[in-house]
Coordinates of C-alpha atoms and ligand atoms in Angstrom, one line a residue:
X1 CA -24.9 -27.7 7.1
X2 CA -27.7 -28.0 9.5
X3 CA -28.3 -25.3 12.1
X4 CA -27.2 -27.7 14.9
X5 CA -23.7 -28.1 13.4
X6 CA -23.2 -24.3 13.2
X7 CA -21.0 -23.2 16.1
X8 CA -20.8 -20.0 18.0
X9 CA -17.8 -17.6 18.1
X10 CA -17.1 -18.9 21.6
X11 CA -16.2 -22.3 20.1
X12 CA -13.4 -20.8 18.0
X13 CA -9.8 -21.6 19.0
X14 CA -7.9 -18.7 20.5
X15 CA -4.4 -18.1 21.7
X16 CA -3.5 -18.0 25.4
X17 CA -4.7 -14.6 26.5
X18 CA -4.6 -12.4 29.5
X19 CA -8.0 -12.4 31.4
X20 CA -8.4 -8.7 31.1
X21 CA -6.2 -7.5 28.2
X22 CA -6.8 -10.5 26.0
X23 CA -4.1 -10.6 23.3
X24 CA -3.0 -7.0 24.0
X25 CA 0.4 -7.3 25.5
X26 CA 1.2 -10.5 23.7
X27 CA 2.9 -8.5 20.9
X28 CA 4.4 -5.1 20.3
X29 CA 1.9 -2.7 18.7
X30 CA 4.0 -2.6 15.5
X31 CA 4.0 -6.4 15.3
X32 CA 0.2 -7.0 14.9
X33 CA 0.7 -8.6 11.5
X34 CA 3.4 -11.0 12.7
X35 CA 1.3 -12.0 15.7
X36 CA -1.8 -12.7 13.6
X37 CA 0.1 -14.7 11.0
X38 CA 1.9 -16.7 13.6
X39 CA -1.4 -17.5 15.4
X40 CA -2.9 -18.5 12.0
X41 CA -0.2 -21.2 11.5
X42 CA -0.9 -22.5 15.1
X43 CA -4.7 -22.2 15.2
X44 CA -5.8 -22.8 11.6
X45 CA -8.3 -21.4 9.1
X46 CA -10.5 -19.4 11.5
X47 CA -9.8 -18.4 15.1
X48 CA -10.5 -15.5 17.5
X49 CA -8.3 -13.1 19.4
X50 CA -9.5 -10.6 21.9
X51 CA -8.3 -7.0 22.3
X52 CA -9.5 -5.9 25.7
X53 CA -13.3 -6.6 25.4
X54 CA -13.3 -6.7 21.6
X55 CA -13.3 -10.1 19.9
X56 CA -11.7 -10.3 16.4
X57 CA -12.5 -13.3 14.2
X58 CA -9.5 -14.0 12.0
X59 CA -9.8 -15.8 8.7
X60 CA -6.7 -17.3 7.2
X61 CA -8.1 -19.8 4.7
X62 CA -7.4 -18.2 1.3
X63 CA -10.5 -19.4 -0.5
X64 CA -12.7 -18.0 2.3
X65 CA -10.8 -14.8 2.3
X66 CA -11.6 -14.5 -1.5
X67 CA -15.3 -15.4 -0.9
X68 CA -15.7 -12.7 1.7
X69 CA -13.8 -10.1 -0.5
X70 CA -16.3 -10.8 -3.3
X71 CA -19.3 -10.4 -1.0
X72 CA -18.9 -6.6 -0.8
X73 CA -20.5 -4.2 -0.7
X74 CA -23.8 -6.2 -0.1
X75 CA -22.6 -8.4 2.8
X76 CA -19.6 -6.8 4.4
X77 CA -18.2 -3.3 4.9
X78 CA -14.9 -2.0 6.3
X79 CA -15.1 -1.8 10.1
X80 CA -17.1 1.1 11.5
X81 CA -14.1 2.4 13.3
X82 CA -12.3 3.0 10.0
X83 CA -15.0 5.4 8.8
X84 CA -15.1 7.3 12.1
X85 CA -11.3 7.6 12.3
X86 CA -11.1 8.8 8.7
X87 CA -14.0 11.2 9.2
X88 CA -12.7 12.9 12.3
X89 CA -9.3 13.4 10.5
X90 CA -11.2 15.0 7.6
X91 CA -10.0 12.2 5.3
X92 CA -13.3 10.6 4.4
X93 CA -13.2 9.4 0.8
X94 CA -13.4 6.4 -1.4
X95 CA -11.4 4.1 1.0
X96 CA -13.5 4.8 4.1
X97 CA -16.9 5.4 2.4
X98 CA -19.6 2.7 2.2
X99 CA -22.7 1.8 0.3
X100 CA -24.0 4.3 -2.3
X101 CA -21.5 6.9 -1.4
X102 CA -18.6 4.5 -2.0
X103 CA -20.0 3.6 -5.4
X104 CA -20.4 7.2 -6.3
X105 CA -16.8 8.1 -5.4
X106 CA -15.4 4.9 -6.9
X107 CA -17.1 5.6 -10.2
X108 CA -15.6 9.1 -10.2
X109 CA -12.1 7.7 -9.6
X110 CA -12.2 4.7 -12.0
X111 CA -11.4 6.6 -15.2
X112 CA -8.0 7.9 -14.1
X113 CA -6.9 4.3 -13.2
X114 CA -7.8 2.9 -16.6
X115 CA -4.9 1.4 -18.5
X116 CA -5.5 4.0 -21.3
X117 CA -4.9 6.8 -18.8
X118 CA -1.9 5.2 -17.1
X119 CA -0.5 4.7 -20.6
X120 CA -0.8 8.4 -21.2
X121 CA 0.8 9.1 -17.8
X122 CA 3.8 6.8 -18.5
X123 CA 6.2 9.4 -19.8
X124 CA 5.5 11.5 -16.7
X125 CA 6.0 8.6 -14.4
X126 CA 9.2 7.8 -16.3
X127 CA 10.4 11.4 -16.0
X128 CA 9.8 11.6 -12.3
X129 CA 11.5 8.2 -11.8
X130 CA 14.6 9.5 -13.6
X131 CA 14.6 12.5 -11.3
X132 CA 14.5 10.0 -8.3
X133 CA 17.5 8.1 -9.8
X134 CA 19.4 11.4 -10.2
X135 CA 18.6 12.3 -6.5
X136 CA 19.9 8.9 -5.4
X137 CA 23.1 9.5 -7.4
X138 CA 23.7 12.7 -5.5
X139 CA 23.5 11.0 -2.1
X140 CA 26.6 10.1 -0.2
X141 CA 26.8 6.7 1.4
X142 CA 24.1 5.4 3.8
X143 CA 21.0 6.5 2.0
X144 CA 17.6 6.4 3.6
X145 CA 16.1 4.9 0.4
X146 CA 12.6 4.5 1.9
X147 CA 12.3 8.3 2.5
X148 CA 13.4 9.0 -1.1
X149 CA 10.9 6.3 -2.4
X150 CA 8.1 8.0 -0.5
X151 CA 8.9 11.3 -2.1
X152 CA 9.0 9.6 -5.5
X153 CA 5.6 8.1 -5.0
X154 CA 4.0 11.4 -3.7
X155 CA 5.3 13.2 -6.8
X156 CA 3.8 10.6 -9.1
X157 CA 0.5 10.4 -7.2
X158 CA 0.2 14.1 -7.1
X159 CA 0.1 14.1 -10.9
X160 CA -2.8 11.6 -10.7
X161 CA -4.5 13.4 -7.9
X162 CA -4.3 17.1 -9.1
X163 CA -2.4 17.0 -12.4
X164 CA 0.5 18.7 -10.7
X165 CA 3.9 17.4 -9.8
X166 CA 4.6 18.3 -6.2
X167 CA 8.3 17.7 -6.8
X168 CA 9.0 16.7 -3.1
X169 CA 12.2 15.0 -4.4
X170 CA 13.6 18.4 -5.1
X171 CA 12.5 19.6 -1.7
X172 CA 9.9 21.9 -3.2
X173 CA 7.1 20.4 -1.0
X174 CA 9.2 18.1 1.1
X175 CA 7.4 19.1 4.3
X176 CA 4.0 18.2 2.8
X177 CA 5.4 14.7 2.1
X178 CA 6.6 14.4 5.7
X179 CA 3.1 15.4 7.0
X180 CA 1.5 12.8 4.7
X181 CA 3.7 10.1 6.0
X182 CA 3.0 11.1 9.6
X183 CA -0.8 11.1 8.9
X184 CA -0.6 7.7 7.2
X185 CA 1.2 6.0 10.2
X186 CA -1.3 7.6 12.6
X187 CA -4.3 6.2 10.7
X188 CA -2.8 2.8 11.5
X189 CA -2.3 3.7 15.1
X190 CA -5.9 4.9 15.5
X191 CA -7.7 2.3 13.6
X192 CA -6.1 -0.5 15.6
X193 CA -6.5 1.2 19.0
X194 CA -9.2 -0.7 21.0
X195 CA -10.1 2.6 22.8
X196 CA -10.4 6.0 21.0
X197 CA -8.6 7.7 23.9
X198 CA -7.7 10.7 21.7
X199 CA -11.3 11.9 21.9
X200 CA -10.8 12.5 25.7
X201 CA -7.0 13.1 26.0
X202 CA -4.5 14.2 23.3
X203 CA -1.0 12.9 23.5
X204 CA 2.0 14.9 22.0
X205 CA 1.6 12.7 19.0
X206 CA -2.1 13.5 18.6
X207 CA -1.3 17.2 18.9
X208 CA 1.4 16.8 16.2
X209 CA -1.2 15.0 14.1
X210 CA -3.6 17.9 14.4
X211 CA -0.8 20.2 13.1
X212 CA 0.0 17.9 10.2
X213 CA -3.6 17.7 9.2
X214 CA -4.1 21.4 9.4
X215 CA -1.0 22.2 7.2
X216 CA -2.0 19.5 4.7
X217 CA -5.6 20.9 4.5
X218 CA -4.3 24.4 3.8
X219 CA -1.9 23.2 1.1
X220 CA -4.4 21.0 -0.7
X221 CA -7.1 23.6 -0.3
X222 CA -4.9 26.0 -2.2
X223 CA -4.7 23.5 -5.1
X224 CA -8.5 23.1 -5.0
X225 CA -9.1 26.9 -5.0
X226 CA -6.7 27.5 -7.9
X227 CA -8.1 24.8 -10.0
X228 CA -11.7 25.8 -9.4
X229 CA -10.9 29.2 -11.1
X230 CA -9.0 27.6 -14.0
X231 CA -11.4 24.8 -14.9
X232 CA -14.1 25.2 -17.5
X233 CA -17.1 22.8 -17.6
X234 CA -16.0 21.7 -21.1
X235 CA -12.6 20.5 -20.0
X236 CA -11.8 16.8 -20.1
X237 CA -10.7 15.3 -16.8
X238 CA -7.3 13.9 -16.5
X239 CA -6.9 13.8 -12.7
X240 CA -9.1 13.2 -9.6
X241 CA -9.3 16.9 -8.6
X242 CA -10.8 17.9 -12.0
X243 CA -13.1 14.9 -12.0
X244 CA -14.5 15.9 -8.6
X245 CA -14.7 19.6 -9.5
X246 CA -16.7 18.9 -12.6
X247 CA -19.0 16.2 -11.2
X248 CA -22.4 16.7 -9.5
X249 CA -23.6 14.7 -6.5
X250 CA -26.8 12.6 -6.7
X251 CA -28.8 15.8 -5.9
X252 CA -27.3 17.6 -8.8
X253 CA -25.1 19.8 -6.6
X254 CA -21.3 20.3 -6.9
X255 CA -19.3 18.3 -4.4
X256 CA -18.2 20.3 -1.3
X257 CA -14.6 21.1 -0.7
X258 CA -14.6 18.6 2.2
X259 CA -15.6 15.8 -0.2
X260 CA -13.0 16.8 -2.7
X261 CA -10.3 17.2 -0.1
X262 CA -11.1 13.8 1.5
X263 CA -10.9 12.0 -1.8
X264 CA -7.7 13.7 -3.1
X265 CA -5.9 13.1 0.2
X266 CA -7.1 9.5 0.3
X267 CA -5.4 9.0 -3.1
X268 CA -2.2 10.7 -2.0
X269 CA -2.0 8.6 1.1
X270 CA -3.0 5.3 -0.6
X271 CA -0.5 5.8 -3.4
X272 CA 2.5 6.7 -1.2
X273 CA 3.4 4.3 1.6
X274 CA 2.0 1.1 -0.1
X275 CA 4.1 1.3 -3.3
X276 CA 7.1 3.0 -1.7
X277 CA 7.4 0.3 1.0
X278 CA 6.8 -2.5 -1.5
X279 CA 9.8 -1.2 -3.4
X280 CA 11.8 -0.8 -0.2
X281 CA 11.2 -4.4 0.5
X282 CA 12.2 -5.5 -3.0
X283 CA 15.4 -3.6 -2.7
X284 CA 16.1 -5.1 0.7
X285 CA 15.6 -8.6 -0.6
X286 CA 17.8 -7.9 -3.7
X287 CA 20.5 -6.5 -1.4
X288 CA 20.5 -9.8 0.4
X289 CA 21.3 -11.8 -2.8
X290 CA 23.8 -9.9 -4.9
X291 CA 24.1 -12.6 -7.6
X292 CA 20.3 -12.4 -8.1
X293 CA 20.5 -8.6 -8.2
X294 CA 23.1 -8.9 -10.9
X295 CA 20.7 -11.2 -12.9
X296 CA 18.0 -8.5 -12.7
X297 CA 20.6 -5.8 -13.7
X298 CA 21.6 -8.0 -16.7
X299 CA 18.0 -8.2 -17.8
X300 CA 17.6 -4.5 -17.5
X301 CA 20.8 -3.8 -19.5
X302 CA 19.8 -6.2 -22.2
X303 CA 16.3 -4.8 -22.7
X304 CA 16.5 -1.1 -21.9
X305 CA 15.2 0.6 -25.1
X306 CA 17.9 2.1 -27.2
X307 CA 15.9 5.4 -27.5
X308 CA 15.6 5.6 -23.7
X309 CA 11.7 5.6 -23.9
X310 CA 10.0 3.0 -21.7
X311 CA 6.7 2.2 -23.3
X312 CA 3.8 0.1 -21.9
X313 CA 4.7 -2.7 -24.3
X314 CA 8.5 -2.5 -23.6
X315 CA 7.8 -3.1 -19.9
X316 CA 6.9 -6.7 -20.8
X317 CA 10.6 -7.3 -21.6
X318 CA 11.6 -7.4 -17.9
X319 CA 10.0 -10.6 -16.5
X320 CA 12.6 -11.2 -13.8
X321 CA 12.3 -7.6 -12.6
X322 CA 8.5 -8.0 -12.4
X323 CA 8.9 -11.4 -10.7
X324 CA 11.1 -9.7 -8.0
X325 CA 8.1 -7.3 -7.3
X326 CA 5.7 -10.3 -7.1
X327 CA 8.0 -12.2 -4.8
X328 CA 8.5 -9.2 -2.6
X329 CA 4.7 -8.8 -2.2
X330 CA 4.5 -12.5 -1.3
X331 CA 7.2 -12.3 1.3
X332 CA 6.2 -8.9 2.8
X333 CA 2.8 -7.6 1.6
X334 CA 2.5 -4.0 2.7
X335 CA -1.2 -4.4 3.1
X336 CA -1.3 -7.7 4.9
X337 CA -4.8 -7.8 6.3
X338 CA -8.2 -6.0 6.1
X339 CA -10.6 -5.3 8.9
X340 CA -14.2 -5.9 7.8
X341 CA -17.6 -6.5 9.5
X342 CA -20.7 -8.3 8.2
X343 CA -23.7 -6.2 7.6
X344 CA -26.0 -8.9 8.9
X345 CA -25.4 -12.3 10.6
X346 CA -23.2 -14.6 8.5
X347 CA -22.0 -18.2 8.6
X348 CA -18.2 -18.3 8.1
X349 CA -16.5 -21.7 8.0
X350 CA -19.3 -23.3 10.0
X351 CA -19.5 -20.5 12.6
X352 CA -22.2 -18.0 13.3
X353 CA -20.8 -14.5 13.1
X354 CA -23.2 -11.8 14.2
X355 CA -23.5 -8.5 12.3
X356 CA -20.9 -6.0 13.3
X357 CA -18.3 -8.5 14.5
X358 CA -14.8 -7.5 13.4
X359 CA -13.6 -10.0 10.8
X360 CA -9.9 -9.8 10.0
X361 CA -8.9 -11.2 6.6
X362 CA -5.3 -12.3 6.3
X363 CA -4.6 -11.4 2.6
X364 CA -1.4 -13.4 2.4
X365 CA -2.3 -16.6 4.1
X366 CA -1.2 -18.8 1.2
X367 CA 2.4 -17.4 1.0
X368 CA 3.7 -20.4 2.8
X369 CA 1.8 -23.0 0.7
X370 CA 4.8 -25.3 0.0
X371 CA 3.1 -27.0 -2.9
X372 CA 3.0 -23.7 -4.8
X373 CA 5.9 -22.0 -3.2
X374 CA 8.6 -24.5 -2.2
X375 CA 11.2 -23.0 0.3
X376 CA 8.6 -20.3 1.1
X377 CA 10.9 -18.5 3.5
X378 CA 13.4 -17.8 0.6
X379 CA 13.2 -14.9 -1.9
X380 CA 13.1 -16.7 -5.2
X381 CA 11.6 -14.5 -8.0
X382 CA 12.4 -17.1 -10.6
X383 CA 9.6 -19.3 -9.2
X384 CA 7.0 -16.9 -10.8
X385 CA 8.6 -17.3 -14.3
X386 CA 7.9 -21.0 -14.4
X387 CA 4.3 -21.0 -13.3
X388 CA 1.7 -22.9 -15.4
X389 CA -1.6 -21.2 -16.1
X390 CA -3.1 -23.3 -13.3
X391 CA -0.5 -22.3 -10.8
X392 CA -1.0 -18.6 -11.7
X393 CA -4.7 -19.1 -11.0
X394 CA -3.9 -20.7 -7.7
X395 CA -1.5 -18.0 -6.7
X396 CA -4.2 -15.4 -7.2
X397 CA -6.3 -17.3 -4.7
X398 CA -3.5 -17.8 -2.2
X399 CA -2.4 -14.2 -2.2
X400 CA -4.4 -11.0 -2.4
X401 CA -1.9 -8.2 -1.9
X402 CA -4.3 -5.7 -3.5
X403 CA -7.5 -7.0 -1.9
X404 CA -10.3 -8.2 -4.1
X405 CA -13.9 -8.1 -5.3
X406 CA -15.6 -4.7 -6.1
X407 CA -13.2 -2.9 -3.7
X408 CA -10.0 -4.3 -5.3
X409 CA -7.3 -1.6 -5.1
X410 CA -7.9 0.6 -8.1
X411 CA -4.2 1.6 -8.0
X412 CA -3.0 -2.0 -8.7
X413 CA -2.0 -1.5 -12.3
X414 CA -0.5 1.9 -11.6
X415 CA 1.5 0.5 -8.7
X416 CA 2.9 -2.4 -10.7
X417 CA 4.0 0.0 -13.5
X418 CA 5.6 2.3 -10.9
X419 CA 7.4 -0.6 -9.3
X420 CA 8.8 -1.9 -12.6
X421 CA 10.0 1.5 -13.8
X422 CA 11.6 2.4 -10.5
X423 CA 13.5 -0.8 -10.4
X424 CA 14.6 -0.5 -14.0
X425 CA 15.8 3.1 -13.6
X426 CA 17.5 2.4 -10.3
X427 CA 19.2 -0.9 -10.9
X428 CA 20.3 0.1 -14.4
X429 CA 22.7 2.5 -12.7
X430 CA 23.3 1.2 -9.2
X431 CA 24.0 -1.9 -7.2
X432 CA 22.1 -1.6 -3.9
X433 CA 23.9 -2.9 -0.8
X434 CA 22.6 -2.8 2.8
X435 CA 24.8 -0.5 4.9
X436 CA 23.0 0.0 8.2
X437 CA 25.7 -0.9 10.6
X438 CA 24.5 -4.5 11.0
X439 CA 21.1 -3.6 12.6
X440 CA 18.3 -6.0 11.9
X441 CA 15.8 -4.9 9.3
X442 CA 12.5 -5.4 11.1
X443 CA 9.0 -5.6 9.6
X444 CA 6.8 -3.0 11.2
X445 CA 3.0 -2.4 10.9
X446 CA 2.3 1.3 10.5
X447 CA -0.9 1.0 8.5
X448 CA 1.4 -0.4 5.8
X449 CA 3.9 -3.1 6.7
X450 CA 7.3 -1.5 6.2
X451 CA 11.0 -2.2 6.8
X452 CA 12.8 -0.5 9.6
X453 CA 16.5 0.4 9.5
X454 CA 16.7 0.1 5.7
X455 CA 19.8 2.2 5.0
X456 CA 21.7 1.3 1.8
X457 CA 24.5 2.3 -0.4
X458 CA 23.8 2.9 -4.1
X459 CA 27.0 1.9 -5.9
X460 CA 27.4 3.4 -9.3
X461 CA 27.7 0.8 -12.1
X462 CA 28.7 2.8 -15.1
X463 CA 28.6 6.2 -16.8
X464 CA 26.1 8.6 -15.5
X465 CA 22.7 9.4 -17.0
X466 CA 20.9 12.7 -17.0
X467 CA 22.2 15.0 -14.4
X468 CA 23.5 12.3 -12.1
X469 CA 26.7 13.0 -10.2
X470 CA 29.1 10.2 -9.5
X471 CA 28.1 8.3 -6.3
X472 CA 30.4 7.3 -3.5
X473 CA 31.9 4.2 -4.9
X474 CA 32.2 3.1 -8.6
X475 CA 32.2 -0.5 -9.8
X476 CA 32.2 -2.0 -13.3
X477 CA 28.9 -2.8 -15.0
X478 CA 27.9 -6.4 -14.7
X479 CA 29.1 -8.5 -17.7
Ligands
HEM501 C1 1.9 -2.0 -3.6 C2 1.0 -1.0 -3.7 C3 -0.4 -1.1 -3.2 C4 -1.0 -2.1 -2.4 C5 -0.3 -3.3 -1.8 C6 -2.4 -1.7 -2.2 C7 -3.3 -2.4 -1.5 C8 -4.6 -2.1 -1.3 C9 -5.5 -2.9 -0.6 C10 -5.3 -4.2 0.1 C11 -6.7 -2.2 -0.6 C12 -8.0 -2.6 0.0 C13 -8.7 -3.4 -1.1 C14 -10.0 -4.1 -0.6 O1 -10.7 -3.6 0.3 O2 -10.3 -5.2 -1.1 C15 -6.5 -1.0 -1.4 C16 -7.5 0.0 -1.6 C17 -7.2 1.2 -2.3 N1 -6.1 1.5 -2.9 FE1 -4.4 0.5 -3.0 N2 -2.6 -0.5 -2.9 C18 -1.4 -0.1 -3.5 C19 -1.2 1.0 -4.3 C20 -2.2 1.9 -4.5 C21 -2.0 3.1 -5.4 C22 -0.7 3.4 -6.2 C23 -3.2 3.8 -5.3 C24 -3.5 5.1 -6.0 C25 -2.7 6.0 -6.4 C26 -4.1 3.1 -4.5 C27 -5.4 3.5 -4.2 C28 -6.3 2.8 -3.4 C29 -7.6 3.2 -3.1 C30 -8.2 4.6 -3.6 C31 -8.2 2.2 -2.4 C32 -9.7 2.2 -1.9 C33 -10.5 1.4 -2.9 C34 -12.0 1.2 -2.4 O3 -12.2 1.1 -1.2 O4 -12.8 1.1 -3.3 N3 -3.5 2.0 -4.0 N4 -5.2 -0.9 -1.8

């Protein structure tokens, strides 16, 4: 491409916008994802939207999204605002760090995400998931399943983060889980705000956020202090807290409590809402197609190990269950876009993009590619079972629910295991039906994309397991 054919940002197509506010006001704040994807189908592979004075360049061409993801950390970083918002909330860690510091943190974290470590954690994940199933069994009708899923995921992630089960499902630390959820949704609010108004004026929500952050810091600091005294330099590291406590920074000094806290909390936050809401969406879609749900239950009944032990290998025996997770992430990816910026001037799809411009990558742009996904608006897990090797490769380009390149989500394997085990344990015992009084289940952006009004009944299918109590209604097991 010759320099004369390279266009400026001003040449990019854009939606009809207000002269002052730009696109702000064109959508409800929790509908940012819906707005960007709708504009992508109108405006194409690359376009711009303006939020007050700030232009965003949005990329929706899957191959270009992949190329940019792979050009980190040398060419792109997460937007500057991400780092400053995380830092002022005291959450700075592997997600918000850049450059050498990111590399350092990421290397410290990588060992606990290795398949060998997740394999070792599997019995713990299974045990906590069975506790979740028992808690579901004890609920009357109209269960807020999303809230229980979040507790489940905090409990599993706390094992990974500090080697300790917070047991929020049994209400031991339920308040902490509530504070984490509140912090998570406020990260979304602050990182997408065009003006950091809270630095000048604090709303009631900002004051509540300060309280949640203070309580969370105190609670996690207690874990850090206790473990500091227990840990010996010869111990092997099986969780992030131990890894950080035993490691030395590039100057040979121990990491400060702030660094340790930031990274441990990053993990708790990253591991909770993403997987919990992905599971919430899967249950929603299965509640909308009961014959399909029954097929998944039949698969689970046929392959659940006789000794009750779910192993790494036995999880391969549930392809339809796994396909339901993949299809759910295609239909409603909980991380549907990333905000990056180029470190120096870049040419993207024939346009000159100056350093520091916000570039929004739509991670799921290929979800409606009708060649690969016929009837794309329908939830059809079976489509994933019949893919050829070539189609699998293509789907990994069209969809990037876990991001990509060097910063690919380290929790991907863990999350997929958590999703499978949770569906297996839940649907083995229960049929999930929507019971929210006919309200629409909306898709809302609160840093993760999550369903609203997801209230369900869990209808017992057969004899109870573990400590389960009979649930509200009892139906025969599927044939
Ligand atoms: C369905 C579940 C999940 C989804 C959809 C998801 C998605 C993502 C995405 C899109 C990113 C950004 C990747 C990039 O910049 O290219 C990310 C980063 C990250 N995720 Fe996940 N994630 C999930 C579960 C988890 C879990 C279970 C954990 C850990 C317990 C986790 C920990 C992290 C961390 C630490 C990062 C930052 C990585 C870095 O910047 O180097 N995630 N995730």
